[in-house]
XYZ file of C-alpha atoms in Angstrom:
428
model
C -117.584 -66.098 -45.667
C -120.321 -67.102 -42.869
C -119.370 -64.072 -40.769
C -119.725 -61.715 -43.823
C -123.180 -63.052 -44.593
C -123.932 -62.642 -40.681
C -122.800 -59.077 -40.912
C -125.064 -58.584 -44.047
C -128.151 -59.844 -42.541
C -127.613 -57.507 -39.446
C -127.399 -54.600 -41.834
C -130.326 -55.592 -44.184
C -133.443 -53.936 -44.773
C -135.377 -57.335 -43.824
C -133.487 -57.472 -40.383
C -134.582 -53.744 -39.786
C -138.308 -54.376 -40.706
C -138.505 -57.305 -38.438
C -136.910 -55.442 -35.604
C -139.497 -52.231 -36.279
C -142.501 -54.584 -36.201
C -141.558 -56.109 -32.673
C -140.913 -52.586 -31.428
C -144.041 -51.385 -32.707
C -145.976 -54.160 -31.097
C -143.802 -53.572 -27.848
C -144.690 -49.804 -27.850
C -148.190 -50.369 -28.475
C -148.245 -52.708 -25.443
C -146.582 -50.196 -23.420
C -148.925 -47.384 -24.262
C -151.970 -49.491 -23.528
C -150.677 -51.034 -20.309
C -150.186 -48.808 -17.308
C -146.412 -48.559 -16.635
C -144.460 -49.148 -13.319
C -147.521 -49.764 -11.259
C -147.388 -51.831 -8.154
C -148.217 -55.632 -8.657
C -151.565 -55.629 -7.028
C -152.839 -52.882 -9.563
C -152.430 -55.311 -12.569
C -154.230 -58.138 -10.418
C -157.080 -55.702 -9.655
C -157.564 -54.407 -13.211
C -156.793 -57.620 -15.279
C -157.507 -61.392 -15.005
C -154.899 -63.330 -12.973
C -153.574 -65.192 -15.867
C -153.069 -61.924 -17.897
C -151.646 -60.207 -14.714
C -149.152 -62.847 -14.278
C -148.264 -62.575 -17.957
C -147.692 -58.975 -17.810
C -145.232 -59.353 -14.936
C -143.462 -62.440 -16.366
C -142.704 -60.695 -19.865
C -141.908 -57.386 -18.414
C -145.081 -55.284 -20.163
C -145.247 -53.446 -16.725
C -142.035 -51.828 -17.510
C -141.612 -52.204 -21.226
C -139.174 -49.401 -22.280
C -136.658 -50.670 -19.523
C -137.102 -54.386 -19.887
C -134.151 -56.324 -21.096
C -135.652 -57.830 -24.243
C -136.696 -54.028 -25.288
C -133.382 -52.795 -24.567
C -132.013 -55.714 -26.680
C -134.210 -54.944 -29.682
C -133.173 -51.265 -29.562
C -129.357 -52.364 -29.366
C -129.705 -54.539 -32.401
C -131.837 -51.917 -34.354
C -128.993 -49.486 -33.525
C -126.392 -52.009 -34.868
C -128.782 -52.514 -37.985
C -128.759 -48.740 -38.632
C -125.066 -48.380 -38.008
C -124.012 -51.293 -40.200
C -126.176 -50.125 -42.977
C -124.671 -46.664 -43.091
C -121.185 -48.272 -42.766
C -121.722 -50.574 -45.527
C -123.109 -47.934 -47.897
C -120.747 -45.059 -46.834
C -117.850 -46.222 -49.198
C -120.559 -46.946 -52.071
C -122.039 -43.340 -51.753
C -118.347 -42.026 -51.730
C -117.832 -43.626 -54.859
C -121.008 -42.609 -56.671
C -120.588 -39.074 -55.574
C -117.184 -38.984 -57.155
C -117.544 -41.073 -60.104
C -121.181 -41.415 -61.342
C -121.326 -37.923 -62.350
C -119.334 -36.235 -65.107
C -119.454 -35.921 -68.877
C -117.419 -39.087 -69.482
C -119.786 -41.658 -67.735
C -122.764 -40.025 -68.866
C -121.608 -39.477 -72.695
C -120.294 -43.029 -72.724
C -123.662 -44.428 -71.525
C -125.915 -42.200 -73.591
C -127.487 -44.007 -76.580
C -127.357 -40.688 -78.590
C -131.123 -40.111 -78.413
C -132.097 -36.500 -77.685
C -134.929 -35.129 -75.525
C -134.693 -32.029 -77.613
C -132.722 -30.322 -80.432
C -131.739 -26.641 -80.094
C -129.707 -23.994 -81.611
C -128.422 -22.785 -78.367
C -128.494 -25.055 -75.325
C -127.170 -22.684 -72.765
C -130.438 -20.631 -72.137
C -132.245 -24.296 -71.504
C -129.395 -25.067 -69.045
C -130.021 -21.950 -67.212
C -133.848 -22.513 -67.346
C -133.322 -25.848 -65.736
C -131.396 -24.470 -62.805
C -127.979 -25.354 -64.060
C -125.344 -22.764 -63.326
C -122.010 -24.215 -63.667
C -121.667 -25.508 -67.354
C -118.752 -27.468 -68.538
C -117.471 -27.089 -72.227
C -115.339 -30.006 -73.705
C -114.705 -31.954 -76.767
C -115.927 -35.606 -76.822
C -114.537 -37.590 -79.982
C -114.032 -34.331 -81.710
C -117.349 -32.880 -81.140
C -118.102 -29.657 -79.004
C -120.053 -30.953 -75.897
C -121.782 -29.134 -72.833
C -122.270 -30.712 -69.475
C -123.724 -29.552 -66.074
C -125.147 -31.376 -62.975
C -126.600 -30.259 -59.701
C -127.687 -31.549 -56.192
C -125.126 -34.659 -55.843
C -125.820 -34.057 -52.269
C -129.078 -35.366 -52.746
C -127.506 -38.946 -53.063
C -126.895 -38.647 -49.378
C -130.534 -38.031 -48.357
C -131.326 -41.863 -47.502
C -128.107 -42.358 -45.605
C -128.547 -39.182 -43.606
C -132.277 -40.466 -42.837
C -130.667 -43.631 -41.422
C -128.385 -41.784 -39.336
C -130.878 -39.495 -38.272
C -132.921 -42.422 -37.101
C -130.062 -43.989 -35.317
C -129.396 -40.633 -33.380
C -133.301 -40.526 -32.251
C -133.294 -44.099 -31.180
C -130.103 -43.565 -29.278
C -131.165 -40.557 -27.593
C -134.688 -41.827 -26.906
C -133.530 -45.161 -25.379
C -130.935 -43.419 -23.171
C -133.814 -41.126 -22.035
C -136.117 -44.106 -21.172
C -133.378 -45.866 -19.631
C -131.758 -43.061 -17.617
C -134.620 -40.387 -17.352
C -136.029 -39.359 -13.966
C -139.628 -39.911 -13.845
C -142.007 -39.493 -10.707
C -145.651 -39.439 -10.075
C -147.252 -36.949 -7.413
C -150.907 -36.855 -6.385
C -152.846 -34.925 -4.082
C -155.231 -31.917 -3.359
C -154.803 -28.204 -3.195
C -152.774 -27.151 -0.263
C -150.574 -30.332 -0.095
C -146.898 -30.337 -0.698
C -145.260 -33.589 -1.747
C -141.744 -35.018 -1.870
C -140.847 -35.918 -5.479
C -139.187 -39.354 -5.111
C -135.583 -39.406 -3.811
C -134.759 -35.892 -5.138
C -134.354 -32.772 -3.156
C -137.428 -31.497 -4.752
C -141.117 -31.004 -3.341
C -144.272 -30.300 -5.063
C -146.914 -28.096 -3.692
C -150.202 -28.181 -5.317
C -151.690 -24.662 -4.989
C -154.848 -25.105 -6.663
C -156.618 -27.660 -9.413
C -159.620 -27.044 -11.437
C -161.862 -29.019 -13.495
C -163.771 -27.003 -16.235
C -166.643 -28.718 -17.452
C -168.858 -28.054 -20.746
C -172.503 -27.388 -20.582
C -173.288 -31.280 -20.809
C -170.890 -31.884 -17.736
C -168.083 -33.478 -19.899
C -164.700 -32.319 -19.153
C -163.406 -29.596 -21.119
C -159.948 -29.249 -19.392
C -157.926 -30.144 -16.009
C -155.424 -27.273 -14.796
C -153.236 -27.495 -11.764
C -151.394 -24.605 -10.403
C -148.001 -25.988 -9.080
C -144.886 -24.679 -7.173
C -141.776 -26.887 -7.727
C -139.066 -26.023 -5.077
C -135.620 -27.375 -4.594
C -135.223 -27.656 -0.861
C -131.261 -28.000 -1.253
C -131.093 -24.506 -2.683
C -134.385 -22.793 -1.846
C -135.020 -22.202 -5.404
C -138.514 -22.344 -6.527
C -140.970 -21.840 -9.699
C -144.524 -21.889 -10.057
C -147.047 -22.104 -13.163
C -150.010 -24.172 -14.309
C -150.083 -27.629 -16.182
C -152.966 -28.548 -18.331
C -153.712 -31.612 -20.591
C -151.571 -31.231 -23.348
C -149.800 -28.245 -22.039
C -146.928 -29.428 -19.462
C -145.211 -27.041 -17.242
C -141.476 -26.636 -17.978
C -139.407 -25.418 -14.950
C -135.895 -26.104 -13.330
C -135.095 -28.587 -16.072
C -138.288 -30.614 -15.301
C -141.449 -31.156 -17.233
C -144.855 -31.508 -14.982
C -147.622 -33.117 -16.927
C -151.356 -32.958 -15.737
C -151.586 -36.795 -16.126
C -155.203 -37.588 -14.594
C -157.443 -36.857 -12.151
C -159.786 -38.783 -9.504
C -161.530 -38.539 -6.211
C -159.906 -38.464 -2.480
C -161.836 -38.427 0.716
C -160.757 -38.242 4.502
C -160.778 -41.503 6.089
C -161.453 -41.555 9.885
C -161.054 -44.405 12.286
C -162.429 -44.980 15.718
C -161.802 -47.679 18.358
C -164.881 -47.635 20.347
C -165.115 -43.758 21.133
C -161.194 -43.222 20.624
C -160.319 -41.501 17.528
C -157.055 -43.438 16.356
C -156.451 -42.451 12.706
C -157.236 -39.876 10.227
C -155.757 -40.114 6.786
C -156.445 -38.686 3.151
C -157.187 -41.531 0.887
C -157.213 -41.133 -2.975
C -159.225 -43.724 -4.898
C -157.048 -46.629 -5.778
C -155.095 -46.480 -2.513
C -154.687 -48.963 0.368
C -154.706 -47.800 3.954
C -153.149 -49.896 6.881
C -155.584 -49.625 10.090
C -153.319 -48.346 12.937
C -153.175 -50.745 16.086
C -154.060 -53.692 13.950
C -150.205 -54.510 13.171
C -150.620 -53.947 9.510
C -153.155 -56.942 9.517
C -156.246 -55.206 8.458
C -156.018 -53.251 5.274
C -158.670 -51.181 3.508
C -158.720 -50.572 -0.011
C -160.534 -47.638 -1.398
C -161.492 -49.252 -4.913
C -163.691 -46.188 -6.288
C -165.803 -43.217 -5.406
C -169.080 -42.311 -7.234
C -170.083 -38.522 -6.560
C -173.671 -39.023 -7.737
C -174.111 -42.743 -7.161
C -176.730 -45.015 -9.039
C -177.003 -48.419 -10.594
C -177.898 -49.019 -14.224
C -180.156 -51.554 -15.328
C -177.508 -54.367 -15.015
C -176.754 -53.236 -11.475
C -173.485 -51.992 -12.140
C -172.511 -48.958 -10.254
C -172.511 -45.431 -12.073
C -172.372 -41.844 -11.539
C -175.295 -39.723 -12.671
C -173.183 -36.560 -12.669
C -169.942 -34.844 -11.384
C -171.832 -33.227 -8.646
C -171.501 -34.557 -4.926
C -175.374 -35.436 -4.885
C -175.177 -38.740 -3.652
C -171.378 -39.824 -2.974
C -170.876 -43.444 -2.394
C -167.327 -45.073 -1.733
C -166.620 -48.573 -3.049
C -164.002 -50.368 -0.362
C -162.364 -53.692 -0.084
C -161.314 -54.950 3.398
C -158.486 -57.226 3.837
C -157.417 -59.120 7.052
C -154.172 -61.116 7.042
C -154.191 -60.644 3.216
C -157.546 -62.521 2.905
C -160.660 -60.753 1.510
C -163.098 -60.000 4.298
C -165.623 -58.257 2.155
C -166.293 -55.518 -0.627
C -169.243 -53.118 -0.435
C -170.659 -49.722 -1.158
C -170.749 -47.187 1.815
C -173.174 -44.397 1.431
C -172.725 -40.920 2.595
C -172.060 -41.145 6.682
C -172.344 -44.803 6.803
C -169.491 -46.758 8.779
C -167.547 -49.863 8.428
C -167.548 -51.729 11.680
C -164.875 -54.541 12.142
C -164.867 -55.824 15.952
C -164.539 -52.474 17.974
C -163.334 -50.713 15.077
C -165.306 -48.343 12.906
C -164.560 -46.483 9.766
C -166.097 -43.694 7.836
C -165.231 -41.236 4.878
C -165.922 -37.564 4.636
C -164.979 -34.463 2.680
C -164.782 -36.071 -0.909
C -162.794 -33.572 -3.469
C -160.821 -33.992 -6.472
C -157.219 -34.817 -6.407
C -154.763 -33.983 -9.378
C -152.027 -36.630 -10.506
C -148.839 -34.845 -11.933
C -146.298 -36.925 -13.841
C -142.730 -35.301 -13.308
C -139.937 -36.202 -15.717
C -136.539 -35.023 -16.617
C -134.729 -36.289 -19.752
C -131.045 -35.601 -19.736
C -131.021 -36.998 -23.734
C -133.804 -34.936 -25.070
C -131.250 -32.655 -27.097
C -129.772 -35.891 -28.809
C -133.327 -36.779 -29.871
C -133.817 -33.101 -31.172
C -130.475 -33.445 -33.264
C -131.869 -36.613 -34.576
C -134.890 -35.163 -35.576
C -133.167 -32.379 -37.315
C -130.837 -35.025 -39.224
C -134.044 -36.569 -40.342
C -135.667 -33.282 -41.588
C -132.375 -32.490 -43.310
C -132.476 -35.964 -45.075
C -135.931 -35.477 -46.292
C -135.053 -32.174 -47.858
C -132.161 -33.608 -49.579
C -134.179 -36.708 -50.855
C -137.229 -34.956 -52.036
C -136.380 -31.381 -53.055
C -132.648 -31.588 -53.968
C -132.863 -34.842 -56.384
C -129.562 -35.286 -58.214
C -129.754 -34.262 -61.864
C -127.677 -34.051 -65.066
C -127.861 -32.469 -68.303
C -125.575 -32.329 -71.748
C -125.736 -31.284 -75.167
C -123.716 -32.519 -78.165
C -123.286 -30.352 -81.274
C -124.059 -32.242 -84.528
C -122.746 -31.419 -88.064
C -125.776 -28.994 -88.952
C -124.641 -27.003 -86.156
C -127.876 -27.948 -83.871
C -127.251 -29.324 -80.447
C -128.761 -32.655 -79.250
C -129.833 -32.305 -75.540
C -130.575 -34.952 -73.027
C -130.611 -35.527 -69.180
C -131.490 -37.642 -66.360
C -132.475 -37.307 -62.826
C -132.382 -40.011 -60.075
C -135.836 -39.159 -58.738
C -138.962 -38.737 -60.956
C -136.737 -39.085 -64.233
C -139.944 -39.359 -66.497
C -141.143 -36.146 -65.140
C -137.828 -34.639 -65.359
C -137.598 -35.600 -69.047
C -141.134 -34.158 -69.885
C -139.896 -30.920 -68.065
C -136.628 -30.697 -70.195
C -138.519 -31.345 -73.277
C -141.474 -28.820 -72.684
C -139.008 -25.969 -71.696
C -137.118 -26.913 -74.712
C -140.167 -26.585 -77.052
C -140.970 -23.283 -75.610
C -137.329 -22.123 -76.424
C -137.757 -23.410 -79.982
C -141.171 -21.739 -80.492
C -139.919 -18.451 -79.155
C -137.043 -18.409 -81.656
């Protein structure tokens, strides 16, 4: 008995709503908090306490976190049990709840309308197959339609289950990579045989200097087969090629970092804002972090750094310098100024926008598509094909008492039946 209660609770609506509430909160957190970044990113952008909480709870990788997977599994169990428990009931209702015998036995004898000939009204209400029978020695007519509409809610649950399973498999098993760079660069895509070439990148501005659109022209190449494909990716318009989707995710600024030791040039590296660079010859002890770049640098009334325009009028680099993981200092580097550490000097030049492309391949997207089609079919059944019945019993005076019912909006159905019946009476 206790086991039955547990299974009933797992398949209950209350448990489903609780799971959905938690999942909504988790998905919201996963949308607001950048996912799968390095640990330093969270400590750089959030307070230490909140960063520790994000990493401890797994909010930096919500959709692959063990507790999120567990919630999805429980929701799938809930939907599956709900469908399994309701399936025999729906089969019985489909077979036994419709028909002249159960309907006439439950009818209290009150007609919706009284007619001389009910056949025309049956057709007006959309019933094509009408049964003629005798009931307690009286002539009767009966018809029903849209019994399949009973399965709308059940099919909707099934569609939700398929969508969740497909989405979960996609989130767990999908391949997802991030590539960023400037035009002319070719970057590897993770551990795959594919490389991405950034052919060109454009930022289109409106008259007020706000961004209208970002667009990248890209070439994807499979180095194993030599196959390649090209196209453009814009915000809200990803490029689809060779089974991958390439999303124009964001943009930022990059600059060339030059490092000198005395007069000797020891290092040249393209550094994007938000990236670290190890200074060569220092055994990974000296690290430079390019925190931000301002193309037209200024300070507001509160002393905060701002850019007056997207034009390169007064470029400035905000950097942080670490030695043995200890912060040496943070400052703003203007124009051709240099950072000096012992006999090392560091400068930046040639700032230019970079593009960040998010690359995804979801092998289970088709499962989500099937689930979506099932949900659409379920909504069609539930809202446009409600089960309905109509019956008529002949009285001693030769007139027919007509009544009917619908499982959806029954009062409206009764009103429609009465209105069409009265129109037929007035015509006769």
